């Protein structure tokens, strides 16, 4: 008889020394990815670079789709779909793993530059749910694009190379912080306090000297004028690389592990997928952190459009009903991070149903808040299906939910995917300090995610 009582396993107890080497090797590749993929635009670029290395070709440039064909399709430079065509027809369903490339950060406003008290600053507007007080008094890098009125696109990436400057948001010194200390945490640092310091040398020209000096430098470096900020998309993110954590180097601290840890692990899985029966799809979306909106977000028509293109290329013709059947027969892992039990703040979770670091990939049946509102709430049949796959492939996994019943909540792309009538469940890596400038994950769980996603594509 199988073991009567349910007991979680620790991944480290389940692996031999050879496999342990692979855990650390996977983490090394992961840190590399994280250093190159700080924002969704750079994430997409890195995905394309690695996909091309593994033989993927642009879907537009592929006439006919045969089993084994590897294609990718890019959307608005922030959202991308990778597919490995299987031997079964598309109509019989596809296996999808969806993750998101956007993470909480500070976006530069459209008319951002001003000077005050001998300092030049950029106004920012925070993106996603974040604790503002965590983002001050630390080095920040700037990534994104500036599009000029003539249509030229200038790429900006500054603050992560050794010789590059960083940017900085000031905070009140503790000596004079009596009033600030009395405020509730949420109001101690406000959105309009998140002003990025970008310079302090005055221009030789006498009007608006500090602001002007910054513009002189930007004009020399990028050829832009102040008005060009109006059509820019610049994102301030923590500067610095992903790092090993602990005497045993068992964990990784990095910016944006929600959700690039699942983007990376599902990417590794699809890059190594071949001889698959069902077509394997890895979908990397944008705008999850602000509600799956926008043309590059999960609610966009793009996902269906690409599936329609695939059907057209497979069959030589397209019918709506085929897409409908494809969706109804498809299985999805919404690959997103779960909240792990924090030993310092265990009270926010209900232990029996919370993920623990190092105990494998988490399956989250439902997210949502106020009684599962907004949750996907996967059905038992589908959880059973995923369990079976994980069991057959030696995947160490655990069940999780997003906090205690009344603690709050959140959502993922799962409910949007499920709205297409596909089987969907959240399966991802547990993290500590989610949405903080540096989040923490276990290398064992990261490795287990790669293994789990690979096994999912085999069925
Ligand atoms: Mn997420
Ligand atoms: Mn998030």
Coordinates of C-alpha atoms and ligand atoms in Angstrom, one line a residue:
X1 CA 0.0 0.0 0.0
X2 CA 1.1 3.5 -0.7
X3 CA 1.8 5.8 2.3
X4 CA -1.4 6.5 4.1
X5 CA -0.5 9.9 5.4
X6 CA 0.4 12.9 3.2
X7 CA 3.7 14.4 3.9
X8 CA 5.7 17.1 2.1
X9 CA 9.2 16.2 0.9
X10 CA 12.3 18.4 0.8
X11 CA 13.8 18.5 -2.6
X12 CA 17.3 18.4 -1.2
X13 CA 16.5 15.0 0.5
X14 CA 15.3 13.6 -2.8
X15 CA 18.2 14.3 -5.1
X16 CA 21.5 12.4 -5.5
X17 CA 24.9 14.3 -5.8
X18 CA 24.8 14.1 -9.6
X19 CA 21.4 15.8 -9.7
X20 CA 22.6 18.3 -7.1
X21 CA 25.2 19.5 -9.5
X22 CA 22.4 20.1 -12.1
X23 CA 20.5 22.1 -9.5
X24 CA 23.5 24.5 -9.2
X25 CA 24.1 24.5 -12.9
X26 CA 20.5 25.4 -13.6
X27 CA 20.7 28.3 -11.0
X28 CA 23.8 29.6 -12.8
X29 CA 22.0 29.8 -16.1
X30 CA 19.0 31.3 -14.3
X31 CA 21.1 34.1 -12.8
X32 CA 22.5 34.9 -16.2
X33 CA 19.0 35.1 -17.6
X34 CA 17.9 37.4 -14.8
X35 CA 20.9 39.8 -15.4
X36 CA 20.0 40.1 -19.1
X37 CA 16.2 40.2 -18.6
X38 CA 15.5 43.0 -16.2
X39 CA 12.4 44.2 -17.9
X40 CA 9.8 42.7 -20.3
X41 CA 11.5 44.2 -23.4
X42 CA 14.9 42.8 -22.5
X43 CA 13.3 39.5 -21.4
X44 CA 11.7 39.1 -24.9
X45 CA 15.1 39.8 -26.5
X46 CA 16.9 37.2 -24.4
X47 CA 14.1 34.6 -25.1
X48 CA 14.5 35.2 -28.9
X49 CA 18.3 35.0 -28.6
X50 CA 18.1 31.6 -26.8
X51 CA 15.3 30.4 -29.0
X52 CA 17.2 31.1 -32.2
X53 CA 20.2 29.3 -30.7
X54 CA 17.9 26.3 -30.3
X55 CA 16.6 26.4 -33.9
X56 CA 13.4 28.4 -33.5
X57 CA 12.3 30.4 -36.5
X58 CA 9.9 33.3 -36.9
X59 CA 6.4 32.0 -37.6
X60 CA 5.9 34.5 -40.4
X61 CA 8.8 33.0 -42.2
X62 CA 7.6 29.4 -41.9
X63 CA 5.3 28.3 -44.7
X64 CA 4.3 24.8 -43.6
X65 CA 4.2 23.4 -40.1
X66 CA 5.5 19.8 -39.7
X67 CA 5.9 17.9 -36.4
X68 CA 9.1 19.0 -34.8
X69 CA 9.0 22.5 -36.3
X70 CA 10.0 25.2 -33.8
X71 CA 8.5 28.7 -34.2
X72 CA 8.1 31.9 -32.3
X73 CA 5.9 34.9 -32.7
X74 CA 6.5 38.3 -31.2
X75 CA 3.9 40.8 -30.1
X76 CA 4.6 44.5 -29.4
X77 CA 8.2 43.7 -28.3
X78 CA 6.9 42.7 -24.9
X79 CA 5.0 39.4 -25.4
X80 CA 6.2 36.3 -27.2
X81 CA 4.9 32.8 -28.0
X82 CA 7.2 29.8 -28.6
X83 CA 5.9 26.6 -30.1
X84 CA 7.2 23.1 -30.8
X85 CA 4.8 21.4 -33.2
X86 CA 3.8 18.0 -32.0
X87 CA 2.8 14.8 -34.0
X88 CA -0.9 15.1 -33.0
X89 CA -3.2 17.6 -34.8
X90 CA -3.6 21.0 -33.2
X91 CA -7.3 20.3 -33.0
X92 CA -6.6 17.6 -30.4
X93 CA -5.3 20.3 -28.1
X94 CA -2.0 21.9 -27.1
X95 CA 0.1 22.0 -23.9
X96 CA 0.7 25.6 -22.8
X97 CA 2.9 27.0 -20.1
X98 CA 2.2 30.7 -19.5
X99 CA 4.3 33.1 -17.4
X100 CA 4.8 36.9 -17.3
X101 CA 7.8 39.0 -17.9
X102 CA 6.7 42.3 -16.3
X103 CA 7.5 42.9 -12.6
X104 CA 6.8 45.8 -10.2
X105 CA 9.0 48.8 -10.8
X106 CA 8.9 52.6 -11.1
X107 CA 8.0 54.0 -14.5
X108 CA 9.3 57.4 -15.5
X109 CA 6.3 59.8 -16.1
X110 CA 5.8 61.4 -19.5
X111 CA 6.8 65.0 -18.5
X112 CA 9.3 63.9 -15.8
X113 CA 12.3 66.2 -15.7
X114 CA 12.6 69.0 -13.1
X115 CA 15.1 70.7 -10.9
X116 CA 15.0 71.7 -7.2
X117 CA 17.6 72.8 -4.7
X118 CA 20.5 72.2 -7.0
X119 CA 19.4 68.7 -8.0
X120 CA 17.7 67.3 -11.2
X121 CA 15.0 64.7 -10.8
X122 CA 12.6 62.5 -12.8
X123 CA 9.0 62.0 -11.6
X124 CA 8.0 58.4 -11.6
X125 CA 4.7 56.5 -11.4
X126 CA 4.9 53.0 -9.7
X127 CA 3.8 50.0 -11.7
X128 CA 2.2 47.1 -9.9
X129 CA 1.7 46.4 -6.3
X130 CA 4.8 47.5 -4.3
X131 CA 5.8 48.7 -0.9
X132 CA 7.2 52.2 -1.8
X133 CA 9.4 52.5 1.3
X134 CA 11.5 49.5 0.0
X135 CA 12.5 51.3 -3.1
X136 CA 14.2 54.4 -1.7
X137 CA 17.9 55.0 -0.9
X138 CA 19.2 52.2 -3.2
X139 CA 20.9 52.0 -6.6
X140 CA 18.4 51.9 -9.5
X141 CA 19.0 51.2 -13.2
X142 CA 17.0 52.6 -16.1
X143 CA 15.8 50.5 -19.0
X144 CA 13.4 51.1 -21.9
X145 CA 13.0 53.1 -25.1
X146 CA 12.7 56.6 -26.2
X147 CA 10.8 57.2 -29.5
X148 CA 11.4 60.6 -31.2
X149 CA 8.9 62.5 -33.2
X150 CA 10.6 61.4 -36.4
X151 CA 10.0 57.7 -35.3
X152 CA 13.5 56.8 -34.3
X153 CA 13.7 54.4 -31.4
X154 CA 16.5 54.7 -28.9
X155 CA 17.2 51.9 -26.6
X156 CA 18.1 52.8 -23.0
X157 CA 20.0 50.5 -20.7
X158 CA 22.0 52.3 -18.0
X159 CA 23.0 51.3 -14.5
X160 CA 23.9 47.6 -14.5
X161 CA 27.5 47.8 -16.0
X162 CA 30.4 48.5 -13.7
X163 CA 31.3 51.9 -15.3
X164 CA 27.7 53.1 -15.7
X165 CA 26.0 55.5 -13.2
X166 CA 22.9 54.5 -11.2
X167 CA 20.0 56.6 -10.1
X168 CA 18.7 57.2 -6.6
X169 CA 15.5 58.1 -4.6
X170 CA 16.2 59.9 -1.4
X171 CA 14.6 59.3 2.0
X172 CA 14.5 61.3 5.2
X173 CA 17.4 60.8 7.6
X174 CA 16.3 59.1 10.9
X175 CA 17.6 62.0 12.9
X176 CA 14.8 64.1 11.4
X177 CA 12.3 61.4 10.8
X178 CA 10.1 61.9 13.8
X179 CA 7.0 63.0 11.8
X180 CA 7.6 60.3 9.2
X181 CA 7.9 57.6 11.8
X182 CA 4.4 58.4 13.1
X183 CA 2.8 57.7 9.8
X184 CA 1.4 54.3 8.8
X185 CA 3.8 52.3 6.7
X186 CA 1.8 52.8 3.5
X187 CA 1.9 56.6 3.8
X188 CA 5.5 57.0 5.1
X189 CA 6.8 57.2 1.5
X190 CA 4.1 58.2 -1.1
X191 CA 4.0 57.7 -4.9
X192 CA 4.8 61.4 -5.5
X193 CA 7.9 61.0 -3.2
X194 CA 9.4 58.5 -5.7
X195 CA 11.6 61.1 -7.5
X196 CA 14.6 59.8 -9.2
X197 CA 17.8 61.9 -8.7
X198 CA 19.6 62.1 -12.0
X199 CA 22.1 65.0 -11.8
X200 CA 23.6 67.9 -9.9
X201 CA 26.0 69.8 -12.2
X202 CA 24.7 73.2 -13.4
X203 CA 24.8 74.1 -17.1
X204 CA 26.9 77.1 -18.2
X205 CA 23.6 78.5 -19.7
X206 CA 21.9 80.6 -17.0
X207 CA 18.3 79.4 -17.2
X208 CA 17.1 76.2 -15.6
X209 CA 20.8 75.2 -15.2
X210 CA 20.5 71.8 -13.5
X211 CA 17.7 70.5 -15.6
X212 CA 19.4 71.9 -18.7
X213 CA 22.6 70.1 -17.9
X214 CA 20.8 66.7 -17.9
X215 CA 19.2 67.6 -21.2
X216 CA 22.6 68.6 -22.6
X217 CA 24.0 65.2 -21.6
X218 CA 21.0 63.3 -23.0
X219 CA 21.2 65.3 -26.2
X220 CA 24.8 64.4 -26.7
X221 CA 24.4 60.7 -25.8
X222 CA 21.0 60.0 -27.4
X223 CA 20.3 63.0 -29.6
X224 CA 17.0 63.6 -27.8
X225 CA 15.3 66.8 -26.6
X226 CA 13.0 67.2 -23.5
X227 CA 9.9 66.7 -25.6
X228 CA 11.0 63.2 -26.5
X229 CA 10.2 62.0 -22.9
X230 CA 6.6 62.3 -24.0
X231 CA 7.0 59.2 -26.1
X232 CA 9.4 57.3 -23.9
X233 CA 8.9 54.2 -21.8
X234 CA 11.6 54.2 -19.2
X235 CA 11.6 51.8 -16.2
X236 CA 13.6 52.2 -13.0
X237 CA 14.5 48.8 -11.5
X238 CA 17.0 47.8 -8.8
X239 CA 20.6 47.9 -10.1
X240 CA 22.8 44.9 -9.6
X241 CA 23.0 41.2 -10.4
X242 CA 21.2 38.2 -9.1
X243 CA 23.1 36.7 -6.2
X244 CA 23.5 33.5 -4.3
X245 CA 22.1 33.5 -0.8
X246 CA 23.2 31.5 2.3
X247 CA 26.4 29.9 3.4
X248 CA 25.3 26.9 1.4
X249 CA 24.4 29.1 -1.7
X250 CA 21.1 27.3 -1.8
X251 CA 19.0 30.3 -2.7
X252 CA 18.9 33.2 -5.2
X253 CA 18.1 36.8 -4.5
X254 CA 17.2 38.8 -7.6
X255 CA 14.9 41.5 -8.9
X256 CA 11.8 40.4 -10.7
X257 CA 11.7 36.7 -9.8
X258 CA 7.9 37.2 -9.9
X259 CA 7.6 36.0 -12.6
X260 CA 10.8 35.7 -14.5
X261 CA 11.7 32.6 -12.4
X262 CA 8.7 30.9 -14.1
X263 CA 9.6 32.5 -17.5
X264 CA 13.1 31.1 -17.3
X265 CA 12.1 27.6 -16.1
X266 CA 9.4 27.2 -18.8
X267 CA 11.8 28.6 -21.4
X268 CA 14.3 25.9 -20.4
X269 CA 11.6 23.3 -20.7
X270 CA 10.4 24.3 -24.2
X271 CA 14.0 24.7 -25.5
X272 CA 14.6 21.1 -24.6
X273 CA 11.3 19.7 -25.9
X274 CA 11.3 17.3 -28.9
X275 CA 9.3 14.3 -30.1
X276 CA 6.3 15.7 -28.3
X277 CA 2.8 14.4 -29.2
X278 CA 0.8 17.5 -28.5
X279 CA 2.1 20.9 -29.7
X280 CA 4.1 22.5 -26.8
X281 CA 3.6 26.2 -26.3
X282 CA 5.5 28.6 -24.0
X283 CA 3.7 31.9 -23.7
X284 CA 5.4 34.9 -22.1
X285 CA 3.1 37.9 -21.4
X286 CA 3.4 41.4 -20.2
X287 CA 1.1 43.5 -17.9
X288 CA 0.2 40.7 -15.5
X289 CA 1.0 43.0 -12.6
X290 CA -1.6 45.6 -13.7
X291 CA -4.4 43.2 -14.4
X292 CA -3.5 41.4 -17.7
X293 CA -4.5 44.4 -19.7
X294 CA -3.1 46.0 -22.8
X295 CA -2.2 44.6 -26.3
X296 CA 0.7 42.7 -24.8
X297 CA -1.2 41.4 -21.8
X298 CA -3.0 38.0 -21.4
X299 CA -6.4 39.6 -22.2
X300 CA -5.1 40.6 -25.6
X301 CA -6.4 38.8 -28.8
X302 CA -2.8 37.9 -29.6
X303 CA -2.9 34.4 -28.1
X304 CA -5.9 33.3 -30.2
X305 CA -4.5 35.0 -33.3
X306 CA -1.3 32.9 -33.1
X307 CA -3.3 29.7 -32.6
X308 CA -5.4 30.6 -35.7
X309 CA -2.2 31.2 -37.7
X310 CA -0.9 27.8 -36.5
X311 CA -4.1 26.1 -37.6
X312 CA -4.0 27.8 -41.0
X313 CA -0.4 26.7 -41.5
X314 CA -1.1 23.2 -40.5
X315 CA -4.4 22.6 -42.4
X316 CA -4.0 25.2 -45.2
X317 CA -7.4 26.6 -44.1
X318 CA -8.9 28.1 -41.0
X319 CA -12.3 27.5 -39.3
X320 CA -13.4 29.0 -36.0
X321 CA -14.7 25.6 -34.8
X322 CA -11.2 24.1 -35.1
X323 CA -9.9 26.8 -32.8
X324 CA -12.8 26.2 -30.4
X325 CA -11.9 22.5 -30.3
X326 CA -8.2 23.2 -29.9
X327 CA -8.9 25.4 -26.9
X328 CA -11.4 22.9 -25.3
X329 CA -8.8 20.1 -25.6
X330 CA -5.9 22.1 -24.3
X331 CA -4.0 22.0 -21.0
X332 CA -2.4 25.0 -19.4
X333 CA 0.0 25.6 -16.5
X334 CA -0.2 29.2 -15.4
X335 CA 3.4 29.4 -14.3
X336 CA 3.6 32.0 -11.6
X337 CA 5.2 32.3 -8.2
X338 CA 3.6 31.4 -4.9
X339 CA 4.1 33.0 -1.5
X340 CA 6.3 30.8 0.6
X341 CA 6.1 30.6 4.4
X342 CA 8.3 33.4 5.8
X343 CA 9.8 32.1 9.2
X344 CA 9.7 35.7 10.5
X345 CA 6.0 36.3 9.5
X346 CA 4.3 32.9 9.6
X347 CA 1.1 34.5 10.8
X348 CA 0.0 35.6 7.3
X349 CA -0.4 32.1 6.0
X350 CA -2.2 28.9 7.1
X351 CA 0.6 26.5 7.4
X352 CA -1.1 23.3 6.1
X353 CA -1.9 25.0 2.8
X354 CA 1.1 27.2 2.3
X355 CA 4.3 26.6 0.3
X356 CA 7.6 26.1 1.9
X357 CA 11.0 27.1 0.4
X358 CA 12.8 24.0 -0.9
X359 CA 9.8 21.7 -0.9
X360 CA 9.3 21.8 -4.6
X361 CA 7.1 23.5 -7.1
X362 CA 3.7 24.7 -5.8
X363 CA 0.3 23.8 -7.3
X364 CA -2.2 26.6 -6.5
X365 CA -5.8 25.5 -7.1
X366 CA -7.2 29.0 -6.5
X367 CA -6.0 32.5 -5.9
X368 CA -8.4 35.5 -5.5
X369 CA -9.6 37.2 -2.4
X370 CA -12.7 37.6 -0.2
X371 CA -13.8 34.0 -0.8
X372 CA -11.9 33.1 -4.0
X373 CA -13.3 36.1 -5.9
X374 CA -11.4 36.5 -9.1
X375 CA -9.8 33.0 -8.8
X376 CA -9.5 30.4 -11.6
X377 CA -10.3 27.6 -9.1
X378 CA -9.0 24.6 -11.2
X379 CA -11.2 21.5 -11.2
X380 CA -10.3 18.3 -9.3
X381 CA -10.1 16.4 -12.6
X382 CA -7.4 18.6 -13.9
X383 CA -5.4 18.7 -10.7
X384 CA -5.5 14.9 -10.8
X385 CA -4.1 14.9 -14.3
X386 CA -1.2 17.2 -13.3
X387 CA -0.6 15.1 -10.1
X388 CA -0.3 12.0 -12.3
X389 CA 2.3 13.6 -14.5
X390 CA 4.3 14.8 -11.6
X391 CA 4.1 11.4 -9.9
X392 CA 5.3 9.6 -13.0
X393 CA 8.2 11.9 -13.4
X394 CA 9.5 12.2 -9.8
X395 CA 8.5 15.8 -9.4
X396 CA 8.6 17.1 -5.8
X397 CA 5.6 19.4 -5.4
X398 CA 3.4 20.9 -2.7
X399 CA 0.0 22.5 -2.6
X400 CA -0.3 26.2 -1.8
X401 CA -2.8 29.1 -1.6
X402 CA -2.2 32.8 -1.4
X403 CA -2.3 33.5 2.3
X404 CA -4.9 32.9 5.0
X405 CA -8.6 33.2 4.1
X406 CA -9.0 36.9 5.2
X407 CA -5.4 38.1 4.6
X408 CA -5.8 39.7 1.2
X409 CA -5.1 38.0 -2.1
X410 CA -4.2 38.4 -5.7
X411 CA -4.4 36.8 -9.1
X412 CA -2.4 35.5 -12.1
X413 CA -3.1 35.0 -15.8
X414 CA -4.9 31.7 -14.9
X415 CA -8.5 33.0 -15.0
X416 CA -7.9 34.7 -18.3
X417 CA -6.5 31.5 -19.8
X418 CA -9.4 29.6 -18.3
X419 CA -11.8 32.0 -20.0
X420 CA -10.7 30.5 -23.3
X421 CA -12.2 27.2 -22.1
X422 CA -8.9 25.5 -21.5
X423 CA -7.9 23.4 -18.4
X424 CA -5.7 25.8 -16.3
X425 CA -3.9 25.6 -13.0
X426 CA -1.3 27.8 -11.3
X427 CA 2.0 25.9 -10.9
X428 CA 5.1 27.9 -9.9
X429 CA 8.1 28.5 -7.7
X430 CA 7.6 29.6 -4.1
X431 CA 9.3 32.9 -3.2
X432 CA 9.9 35.1 -0.1
X433 CA 9.5 38.9 -0.1
X434 CA 7.4 38.8 -3.3
X435 CA 7.4 42.2 -5.1
X436 CA 10.3 43.5 -3.0
X437 CA 13.3 45.0 -4.9
X438 CA 15.1 41.7 -4.3
X439 CA 13.0 38.5 -4.0
X440 CA 14.2 35.2 -2.6
X441 CA 13.8 31.7 -4.2
X442 CA 15.3 28.3 -3.6
X443 CA 17.6 26.7 -6.2
X444 CA 16.0 23.4 -5.5
X445 CA 12.5 24.7 -6.4
X446 CA 13.9 26.4 -9.5
X447 CA 15.4 23.1 -10.7
X448 CA 12.2 21.3 -9.8
X449 CA 10.2 23.8 -11.9
X450 CA 12.3 23.0 -15.0
X451 CA 11.8 19.3 -14.5
X452 CA 8.1 19.7 -13.9
X453 CA 7.5 21.9 -17.0
X454 CA 9.6 19.5 -19.1
X455 CA 7.4 16.6 -18.0
X456 CA 4.2 18.5 -18.7
X457 CA 5.2 18.9 -22.3
X458 CA 5.7 15.1 -22.7
X459 CA 2.0 14.2 -22.4
Ligands
LIG1 MN1 3.3 36.9 -10.8
LIG2 MN1 3.2 39.7 -9.0

